[in-house]
Short mmCIF file of C-alpha atoms and ligand atoms in Angstrom, two decimals:
data_model
loop_
_atom_site.label_atom_id
_atom_site.label_comp_id
_atom_site.label_asym_id
_atom_site.label_seq_id
_atom_site.Cartn_x
_atom_site.Cartn_y
_atom_site.Cartn_z
CA MET A 33 11.84 -7.12 26.03
CA LYS A 34 10.90 -10.54 25.18
CA LYS A 35 8.64 -11.01 22.06
CA GLU A 36 6.33 -13.54 22.66
CA LEU A 37 5.40 -15.16 19.50
CA LEU A 38 1.39 -16.72 18.56
CA LEU A 39 1.86 -18.73 15.02
CA VAL A 40 -0.44 -19.62 12.94
CA LEU A 41 -0.67 -22.26 10.90
CA ASP A 42 -3.05 -21.85 8.04
CA PHE A 43 -4.41 -25.40 6.85
CA GLY A 44 -5.83 -23.87 3.99
CA ALA A 45 -8.31 -21.02 5.35
CA HIS A 46 -10.71 -18.79 3.03
CA ASN A 47 -8.98 -15.27 5.59
CA ASN A 48 -5.52 -16.63 6.82
CA GLN A 49 -4.79 -13.12 7.83
CA GLN A 50 -8.23 -12.64 10.34
CA VAL A 51 -6.97 -14.43 13.63
CA ALA A 52 -3.45 -12.79 13.44
CA LYS A 53 -5.37 -9.26 13.30
CA ILE A 54 -7.33 -9.86 16.58
CA ALA A 55 -4.41 -11.30 18.44
CA ARG A 56 -1.86 -8.29 17.42
CA ALA A 57 -4.84 -6.41 18.07
CA SER A 58 -5.26 -7.50 21.92
CA ASN A 59 -1.19 -6.50 21.64
CA VAL A 60 -0.29 -10.25 21.29
CA TYR A 61 2.54 -10.73 17.91
CA CYS A 62 1.04 -13.37 15.62
CA GLU A 63 2.49 -14.54 13.20
CA VAL A 64 1.17 -16.79 9.39
CA LYS A 65 2.74 -19.39 8.23
CA PRO A 66 1.95 -21.93 5.70
CA TYR A 67 0.78 -25.23 7.46
CA ASN A 68 3.55 -27.64 5.80
CA THR A 69 6.36 -25.07 6.93
CA CYS A 70 8.98 -27.67 8.12
CA THR A 71 8.65 -28.57 11.61
CA GLU A 72 12.02 -27.05 12.56
CA THR A 73 11.86 -24.04 11.65
CA ILE A 74 8.59 -23.71 13.84
CA ARG A 75 10.42 -24.91 16.35
CA GLU A 76 13.53 -22.69 15.50
CA MET A 77 10.71 -19.50 15.96
CA ASN A 78 10.08 -20.89 19.29
CA PRO A 79 6.20 -20.24 19.40
CA LYS A 80 4.08 -19.34 23.19
CA ALA A 81 1.73 -21.43 21.47
CA LEU A 82 -0.26 -22.56 17.97
CA ILE A 83 -3.18 -21.20 16.04
CA PHE A 84 -4.36 -24.44 13.14
CA ILE A 85 -7.39 -22.10 10.93
CA GLY A 86 -8.22 -23.61 8.21
CA ASP A 87 -12.12 -23.50 6.62
CA GLU A 88 -12.85 -27.46 5.94
CA GLU A 89 -13.74 -30.62 8.10
CA SER A 90 -10.52 -32.43 8.27
CA THR A 91 -9.69 -36.16 6.38
CA GLU A 92 -6.41 -37.91 6.70
CA THR A 93 -5.03 -36.38 4.90
CA ASP A 94 -0.75 -34.65 5.52
CA ALA A 95 -2.04 -31.61 7.34
CA ASP A 96 -3.58 -34.05 9.46
CA LYS A 97 -0.18 -35.68 10.12
CA LYS A 98 1.53 -32.27 10.31
CA ALA A 99 -1.44 -31.22 12.23
CA ALA A 100 -1.24 -34.45 14.92
CA GLY A 101 2.87 -34.21 15.04
CA LEU A 102 3.31 -30.58 16.22
CA LYS A 103 0.19 -31.70 18.98
CA LYS A 104 3.42 -33.20 20.18
CA MET A 105 5.60 -29.99 20.75
CA GLY A 106 3.69 -29.86 24.22
CA ILE A 107 2.75 -25.95 23.20
CA PRO A 108 -0.47 -24.95 23.30
CA VAL A 109 -2.98 -25.68 20.27
CA LEU A 110 -6.23 -24.18 19.50
CA GLU A 111 -7.61 -24.86 16.56
CA PHE A 112 -10.29 -22.50 14.40
CA GLY A 113 -12.02 -23.89 11.78
CA ASN A 114 -15.82 -22.75 9.93
CA LYS A 115 -16.87 -21.55 13.12
CA LYS A 116 -15.08 -17.95 13.88
CA ASP A 117 -14.95 -16.65 17.25
CA PRO A 118 -13.07 -14.32 18.04
CA ASP A 119 -13.59 -14.30 21.36
CA GLN A 120 -12.23 -17.77 21.08
CA VAL A 121 -9.18 -16.45 20.31
CA LYS A 122 -8.85 -13.87 22.97
CA SER A 123 -9.89 -16.11 26.09
CA PHE A 124 -6.76 -18.88 23.97
CA ILE A 125 -4.46 -16.58 24.12
CA PHE A 126 -4.84 -14.64 27.93
CA ASP A 127 -6.67 -17.80 29.84
CA ARG A 128 -5.12 -20.63 28.49
CA CYS A 129 -1.89 -19.56 27.16
CA CYS A 130 -0.92 -15.95 29.91
CA PHE A 131 -0.22 -13.72 26.86
CA SER A 132 1.37 -10.70 28.45
CA GLY A 133 0.46 -8.64 25.65
CA ASN A 134 3.06 -6.08 25.33
CA TRP A 135 3.26 -5.73 21.77
CA THR A 136 2.30 -2.34 21.09
CA THR A 137 3.35 0.08 18.24
CA GLN A 138 5.95 1.76 20.66
CA SER A 139 7.40 -1.87 21.42
CA PHE A 140 7.38 -2.32 17.19
CA ILE A 141 9.45 0.92 17.11
CA ASP A 142 12.01 0.61 19.65
CA ASP A 143 12.64 -3.09 18.59
CA MET A 144 13.15 -1.87 14.66
CA VAL A 145 15.30 0.55 15.78
CA GLU A 146 17.24 -1.33 17.43
CA GLN A 147 17.17 -4.39 14.50
CA ILE A 148 18.11 -1.56 12.08
CA ARG A 149 21.14 -0.29 13.90
CA THR A 150 22.70 -3.53 14.41
CA GLN A 151 22.36 -4.28 10.79
CA VAL A 152 23.31 -1.33 9.48
CA GLY A 153 25.87 -0.29 11.21
CA ASP A 154 28.16 2.56 9.43
CA LYS A 155 27.14 1.85 5.90
CA LYS A 156 24.81 3.92 3.88
CA VAL A 157 21.28 3.03 2.85
CA LEU A 158 19.49 4.09 0.15
CA CYS A 159 15.19 4.72 -0.55
CA ALA A 160 12.75 5.43 -3.78
CA LEU A 161 10.44 7.87 -1.36
CA SER A 162 6.91 7.96 -3.65
CA GLY A 163 5.12 9.72 -0.82
CA GLY A 164 3.22 6.45 -0.25
CA VAL A 165 1.84 4.94 3.27
CA ASP A 166 4.49 2.02 2.99
CA SER A 167 7.57 3.86 1.56
CA SER A 168 7.24 7.34 3.76
CA VAL A 169 6.60 5.40 7.17
CA SER A 170 9.72 2.98 6.48
CA ALA A 171 11.86 6.33 5.02
CA ALA A 172 11.42 7.54 8.36
CA LEU A 173 11.96 4.41 10.70
CA VAL A 174 15.60 3.28 8.67
CA HIS A 175 15.31 7.08 9.20
CA ARG A 176 15.15 7.45 12.95
CA ALA A 177 17.18 4.68 13.34
CA VAL A 178 20.57 5.65 11.38
CA GLY A 179 20.06 9.39 10.83
CA ASP A 180 22.26 11.21 7.67
CA GLN A 181 23.22 7.84 6.72
CA LEU A 182 19.49 7.19 4.68
CA THR A 183 19.67 9.19 1.55
CA CYS A 184 16.14 8.76 -0.52
CA VAL A 185 14.94 8.98 -3.44
CA PHE A 186 11.74 11.50 -4.72
CA VAL A 187 11.13 10.66 -9.00
CA ASN A 188 8.77 13.13 -10.00
CA HIS A 189 7.30 11.92 -13.01
CA GLY A 190 4.67 14.05 -13.46
CA LEU A 191 2.00 11.64 -12.79
CA MET A 192 1.07 12.70 -9.06
CA ARG A 193 -1.25 14.53 -7.63
CA LYS A 194 -2.38 18.20 -7.22
CA GLY A 195 0.44 19.16 -4.49
CA GLU A 196 2.35 15.62 -3.79
CA PRO A 197 5.50 16.36 -4.90
CA GLU A 198 5.57 19.56 -2.69
CA GLN A 199 4.39 18.02 0.26
CA VAL A 200 6.60 14.77 0.36
CA ALA A 201 9.60 17.83 -0.09
CA GLU A 202 8.44 19.34 3.12
CA ILE A 203 7.03 16.76 5.08
CA PHE A 204 10.74 14.61 4.77
CA GLY A 205 12.53 16.81 3.12
CA LYS A 206 12.31 20.46 5.63
CA GLN A 207 9.51 18.13 9.54
CA PHE A 208 11.64 15.17 8.99
CA ASN A 209 15.31 17.01 7.82
CA MET A 210 16.08 13.36 5.82
CA LYS A 211 17.95 14.27 2.85
CA LEU A 212 16.01 14.25 -0.33
CA ILE A 213 17.01 14.26 -3.88
CA SER A 214 13.73 15.59 -5.64
CA VAL A 215 14.35 14.06 -9.40
CA ASP A 216 12.19 16.68 -12.26
CA ALA A 217 11.73 13.45 -14.41
CA VAL A 218 8.58 15.36 -15.99
CA ASP A 219 10.27 15.84 -19.60
CA ARG A 220 11.20 12.43 -19.70
CA PHE A 221 8.45 10.43 -18.71
CA LEU A 222 5.78 13.16 -20.75
CA ASP A 223 8.00 13.01 -24.05
CA LYS A 224 8.21 8.46 -23.26
CA LEU A 225 4.66 8.20 -23.26
CA ALA A 226 3.67 10.41 -26.24
CA GLY A 227 1.69 8.93 -28.44
CA VAL A 228 1.30 6.05 -26.74
CA ASP A 229 -2.43 4.53 -25.43
CA ASP A 230 -2.41 0.51 -24.96
CA PRO A 231 -2.56 1.11 -21.30
CA GLU A 232 0.28 -2.17 -20.71
CA LYS A 233 2.77 -0.37 -22.90
CA LYS A 234 1.83 2.57 -21.13
CA ARG A 235 2.33 0.62 -17.29
CA LYS A 236 5.54 -0.54 -18.84
CA ILE A 237 6.72 2.50 -20.29
CA ILE A 238 6.71 4.15 -16.57
CA GLY A 239 8.19 0.99 -14.51
CA GLU A 240 11.34 0.66 -16.77
CA GLU A 241 12.16 4.39 -16.99
CA PHE A 242 11.47 4.62 -12.98
CA ILE A 243 13.57 2.33 -12.96
CA ARG A 244 16.82 4.54 -15.13
CA VAL A 245 15.80 8.04 -13.37
CA PHE A 246 16.28 5.74 -9.82
CA GLU A 247 19.43 3.81 -11.42
CA GLU A 248 20.79 6.60 -12.34
CA GLU A 249 20.65 9.04 -9.16
CA SER A 250 21.98 6.38 -7.54
CA ARG A 251 25.11 5.87 -9.53
CA ARG A 252 25.80 9.24 -9.13
CA LEU A 253 25.78 9.39 -5.45
CA GLY A 254 28.37 6.60 -4.84
CA LYS A 255 27.87 3.31 -3.77
CA MET A 256 25.05 2.37 -1.53
CA ASP A 257 24.64 -0.85 0.69
CA TYR A 258 21.41 -0.90 1.68
CA LEU A 259 18.03 -0.18 -0.22
CA VAL A 260 14.79 -0.01 1.54
CA GLN A 261 11.73 -1.68 0.17
CA GLY A 262 8.18 -1.37 1.97
CA THR A 263 7.70 -4.90 1.36
CA ILE A 264 4.09 -5.23 4.19
CA TYR A 265 2.79 -8.34 6.08
CA PRO A 266 0.39 -9.23 3.39
CA ASP A 267 2.88 -9.63 0.64
CA ILE A 268 4.91 -12.15 2.56
CA ILE A 269 1.78 -14.19 3.39
CA GLU A 270 0.71 -13.79 -0.12
CA SER A 271 3.26 -14.82 -1.76
CA VAL A 272 3.99 -18.28 0.13
CA SER A 273 0.47 -19.31 0.93
CA ASN A 274 0.29 -22.25 0.42
CA LYS A 275 -2.48 -22.17 -1.89
CA GLY A 276 -0.19 -20.42 -4.40
CA ILE A 277 -2.36 -17.04 -4.24
CA VAL A 278 0.10 -15.16 -6.02
CA LYS A 279 -0.58 -10.97 -6.07
CA SER A 280 0.82 -8.80 -8.47
CA HIS A 281 2.87 -6.02 -7.92
CA HIS A 282 2.63 -4.06 -10.39
CA ASN A 283 4.90 -0.78 -8.57
CA VAL A 284 6.82 2.07 -10.17
CA GLY A 285 9.23 1.22 -7.78
CA GLY A 286 10.17 -2.42 -9.14
CA LEU A 287 13.13 -2.83 -8.67
CA PRO A 288 16.21 -2.53 -10.59
CA GLU A 289 18.19 -5.98 -10.85
CA ASP A 290 21.63 -5.74 -11.69
CA ILE A 291 21.63 -3.07 -8.79
CA ASP A 292 23.72 -4.99 -6.05
CA PHE A 293 22.30 -3.82 -2.59
CA GLU A 294 21.09 -5.46 0.22
CA LEU A 295 17.34 -5.12 1.51
CA LEU A 296 15.73 -3.64 4.24
CA GLU A 297 12.71 -4.25 5.11
CA PRO A 298 11.51 -2.87 8.55
CA LEU A 299 7.63 -3.08 7.56
CA LYS A 300 7.86 -7.18 6.06
CA TRP A 301 5.86 -7.88 9.74
CA LEU A 302 3.51 -5.40 9.91
CA PHE A 303 -0.26 -5.19 8.33
CA LYS A 304 -0.98 -1.76 6.84
CA ASP A 305 -3.55 -0.64 9.72
CA GLU A 306 0.08 -1.49 11.91
CA VAL A 307 1.74 0.45 9.17
CA ARG A 308 -0.44 3.84 9.62
CA GLN A 309 0.21 3.32 13.13
CA VAL A 310 3.77 2.97 13.28
CA GLY A 311 3.53 6.11 10.48
CA GLU A 312 1.64 8.45 13.10
CA ALA A 313 3.51 7.00 16.22
CA LEU A 314 7.18 7.93 13.94
CA GLY A 315 5.32 12.27 13.46
CA ILE A 316 4.05 11.28 9.95
CA PRO A 317 1.22 13.69 9.17
CA HIS A 318 -1.92 12.28 9.24
CA GLU A 319 -3.41 12.53 6.48
CA GLN A 320 -0.14 11.60 4.62
CA VAL A 321 -0.31 8.40 6.19
CA TRP A 322 -4.42 7.20 6.02
CA ARG A 323 -3.97 8.78 2.44
CA GLN A 324 -6.29 6.19 0.05
CA PRO A 325 -4.74 3.77 -2.41
CA PHE A 326 -3.38 5.31 -5.49
CA PRO A 327 -1.77 3.38 -7.78
CA GLY A 328 2.44 3.39 -8.96
CA PRO A 329 1.79 4.49 -12.13
CA GLY A 330 -0.86 7.38 -11.32
CA LEU A 331 -2.69 9.30 -13.14
CA GLY A 332 -0.75 7.52 -16.07
CA VAL A 333 -3.66 5.01 -15.81
CA ARG A 334 -5.90 8.09 -14.75
CA VAL A 335 -5.83 9.84 -18.06
CA VAL A 336 -7.44 6.25 -20.85
CA GLY A 337 -5.21 6.56 -23.90
CA ALA A 338 -2.92 8.41 -24.73
CA ILE A 339 -1.57 11.33 -21.77
CA THR A 340 -1.10 14.22 -22.85
CA ARG A 341 0.03 17.24 -20.51
CA GLU A 342 -3.15 18.82 -20.99
CA LYS A 343 -5.06 16.35 -19.60
CA LEU A 344 -3.40 15.30 -16.85
CA GLU A 345 -3.92 19.00 -15.83
CA TYR A 346 -8.12 17.79 -16.44
CA VAL A 347 -7.66 15.25 -13.77
CA ARG A 348 -5.19 17.07 -11.81
CA GLU A 349 -7.62 19.83 -11.00
CA SER A 350 -11.07 18.36 -10.88
CA ASP A 351 -9.38 15.39 -8.99
CA ALA A 352 -8.45 17.58 -6.48
CA ILE A 353 -11.77 19.25 -6.55
CA LEU A 354 -13.93 15.78 -5.95
CA ARG A 355 -11.43 15.56 -2.75
CA GLU A 356 -12.12 18.96 -1.42
CA GLU A 357 -15.61 18.66 -1.40
CA ILE A 358 -15.05 14.34 -0.29
CA ARG A 359 -13.02 15.58 2.48
CA ASN A 360 -15.90 19.13 3.49
CA ALA A 361 -19.10 16.45 3.16
CA GLY A 362 -16.47 14.03 6.16
CA LEU A 363 -16.80 11.25 4.04
CA GLU A 364 -13.19 10.44 3.02
CA LYS A 365 -12.77 7.57 5.76
CA SER A 366 -16.06 5.93 4.52
CA ILE A 367 -15.65 5.77 0.63
CA TRP A 368 -12.15 3.23 0.03
CA GLN A 369 -11.02 5.31 -2.77
CA TYR A 370 -11.84 8.63 -4.57
CA PHE A 371 -10.82 9.71 -7.98
CA THR A 372 -11.36 11.18 -11.42
CA VAL A 373 -10.49 9.70 -14.55
CA CYS A 374 -10.34 11.86 -18.41
CA PRO A 375 -12.14 9.46 -20.85
CA GLY A 376 -10.58 10.70 -24.12
CA CYS A 377 -14.08 12.03 -25.04
CA LYS A 378 -15.15 15.42 -26.67
CA SER A 379 -18.89 16.42 -26.30
CA VAL A 380 -20.44 19.78 -26.86
CA GLY A 381 -21.71 22.65 -24.51
CA VAL A 382 -22.26 25.43 -23.91
CA LYS A 383 -20.92 27.84 -21.71
CA ASP A 384 -21.29 31.85 -21.53
CA GLY A 385 -24.28 31.31 -24.89
CA LYS A 386 -21.58 29.74 -26.55
CA ARG A 387 -21.52 25.87 -28.14
CA THR A 388 -18.59 24.63 -26.76
CA TYR A 389 -16.88 21.65 -27.72
CA GLU A 390 -14.98 20.37 -24.51
CA GLN A 391 -13.42 16.66 -22.58
CA ALA A 392 -15.77 14.87 -19.87
CA ILE A 393 -14.40 13.97 -16.53
CA ALA A 394 -16.04 10.94 -14.75
CA LEU A 395 -15.44 10.52 -11.02
CA ARG A 396 -15.05 7.27 -9.69
CA ALA A 397 -15.98 6.51 -5.42
CA ILE A 398 -15.74 3.26 -4.37
CA LEU A 399 -16.16 1.04 -1.00
CA SER A 400 -13.83 -1.79 -0.76
CA SER A 401 -11.72 -3.70 2.19
CA ASP A 402 -8.86 -5.04 0.03
CA ALA A 403 -9.41 -4.00 -3.47
CA MET A 404 -10.17 -7.35 -4.98
CA THR A 405 -13.92 -6.50 -5.77
CA ALA A 406 -16.03 -3.21 -5.02
CA ASP A 407 -18.87 -1.80 -4.84
CA VAL A 408 -19.74 1.92 -5.36
CA ALA A 409 -19.89 4.42 -3.42
CA GLU A 410 -23.67 5.81 -3.24
CA LEU A 411 -22.43 10.36 -3.29
CA PRO A 412 -25.82 11.84 -2.16
CA TYR A 413 -26.76 13.56 -5.02
CA PRO A 414 -26.52 17.56 -4.07
CA LEU A 415 -22.50 16.37 -3.42
CA LEU A 416 -22.17 15.38 -6.88
CA THR A 417 -24.01 17.85 -7.88
CA LYS A 418 -21.98 20.66 -6.45
CA ILE A 419 -18.78 18.96 -7.37
CA ALA A 420 -19.98 18.64 -11.24
CA THR A 421 -20.41 22.07 -11.20
CA ARG A 422 -17.84 23.23 -10.00
CA ILE A 423 -15.05 21.14 -11.83
CA VAL A 424 -17.13 22.61 -15.21
CA ALA A 425 -16.62 26.44 -13.52
CA GLU A 426 -12.97 26.13 -12.66
CA VAL A 427 -10.95 23.50 -14.86
CA ASP A 428 -10.43 24.82 -18.32
CA GLY A 429 -11.49 23.17 -20.63
CA VAL A 430 -14.49 20.09 -19.08
CA ASN A 431 -17.50 20.93 -20.48
CA ARG A 432 -19.45 17.79 -18.47
CA VAL A 433 -19.39 15.34 -15.70
CA MET A 434 -19.89 11.12 -15.52
CA TYR A 435 -20.11 9.77 -12.52
CA ASP A 436 -19.42 5.94 -13.08
CA VAL A 437 -21.72 3.57 -11.38
CA THR A 438 -20.25 0.06 -12.23
CA PRO A 439 -18.78 -2.50 -9.16
CA LYS A 440 -15.60 -4.40 -9.96
CA PRO A 441 -16.22 -6.66 -11.29
CA PRO A 442 -17.39 -6.20 -13.92
CA SER A 443 -15.11 -3.46 -13.94
CA THR A 444 -11.53 -2.84 -12.44
CA ILE A 445 -11.20 0.18 -9.84
CA GLU A 446 -9.45 1.57 -12.26
CA TRP A 447 -10.37 2.31 -16.05
CA GLU A 448 -6.74 1.50 -16.86
P1 XMP B 659 -7.79 -2.74 -10.15
O1 XMP B 659 -7.97 -1.09 -11.02
O2 XMP B 659 -6.75 -3.72 -10.74
O3 XMP B 659 -7.05 -1.91 -8.76
O4 XMP B 659 -8.92 -2.91 -9.64
C1 XMP B 659 -7.14 -2.63 -7.79
C2 XMP B 659 -5.87 -2.00 -6.40
O5 XMP B 659 -4.78 -1.29 -7.62
C3 XMP B 659 -4.47 -0.36 -7.56
N1 XMP B 659 -3.76 -0.67 -8.65
C4 XMP B 659 -2.12 -0.46 -8.75
N2 XMP B 659 -1.38 0.06 -7.73
N3 XMP B 659 0.16 -0.27 -9.55
C5 XMP B 659 -0.29 0.57 -8.12
O6 XMP B 659 0.48 0.27 -6.53
C6 XMP B 659 -0.14 0.04 -10.01
O7 XMP B 659 -0.34 -0.50 -11.97
C7 XMP B 659 -1.77 -0.54 -9.88
N4 XMP B 659 -2.92 -0.25 -11.18
C8 XMP B 659 -4.05 -0.23 -10.32
C9 XMP B 659 -5.63 0.11 -7.74
O8 XMP B 659 -6.25 2.02 -7.37
C10 XMP B 659 -6.56 -0.13 -7.10
O9 XMP B 659 -6.54 0.19 -5.61
#
């Protein structure tokens, strides 16, 4: 099927992804490029129509000259300024440009499977599977294309939530029947992290150790030709934006620089919601595909200060209770992220008539759309009470529960 392209040129818009999302939601494939992309590149992309998007009133600048030049290409152009009217986009793409609207989740999967098969041929592919949405969907897509030529490596660093390592083995090892190597590196990570209380040092250790373990495994597997990366479209738009905004991604799965792989990035044209739709269409369970964001360094940034096995257990168990209660209350879809933190402070309490001196646990539940800013979710008070009661009753070593009511800014979402 021929893919019709709508190209959005970003002339400094506040939200340059909005139009692309509207077009794609109408089954029209759309990409975003900075306005100063070379005209020859734009011609080669062969767009059926162009949309110029910018926040500011135009003045005689390079941008205007560029816009004037592009208008001479002879394809329809919509200039989209401050007054955003989505209806306007739809009427442009369908009434004026007659896009057929044939870009769907299934057509994406079919095209990408074909593309991966052609690119990979009979070569071998390696994937670091974390269980996160992007790596899971990438792995499932590549597996659909090349089957057993793909080997996934799952590194259990001991900083996962309750049940996660088992879930990865169940879904990808059993249901998908992928070649999956699970590496139990818990002792190794926790030994390296012992006594380290500086948040940045902890992150660095976790990131580096992950790379070391992954390198060792890949060496054991022999020569692999391709490495799967879960890059998604916002990563690309943000890194080439003409406003120079580069979001720093501090993922555990950073690439070993000295390993000789070609990259396979099957999701690099998709927004997060589209990644999720592809994941569901490929048969990844709903809960896995719609799970909330989880930081690469895992619970390592939710135990404040030096990590111990005990503190990890307090966070893991209390987090499981919080998740269960939020799910039971039917709130899981309306909250961006919710989790527990072990701040590492002990306080005095009483249990069964006896004095206790135990750890406190903080609950965090926030609303956000992009994680750049966040508001506190106003959880119903009876729900908070229920969660607190369960945590102090069920998690040995915890005698106090707090609710973090700070938005971002001034706080960040995670505590470290
Ligand atoms: P902060 O704490 O900076 O978090 O407000 C913003 C979002 O990013 C997630 N986060 C991370 N994700 N590696 C990641 O992959 C990390 O090191 C990391 N630190 C924070 C956080 O959960 C939130 O969604």
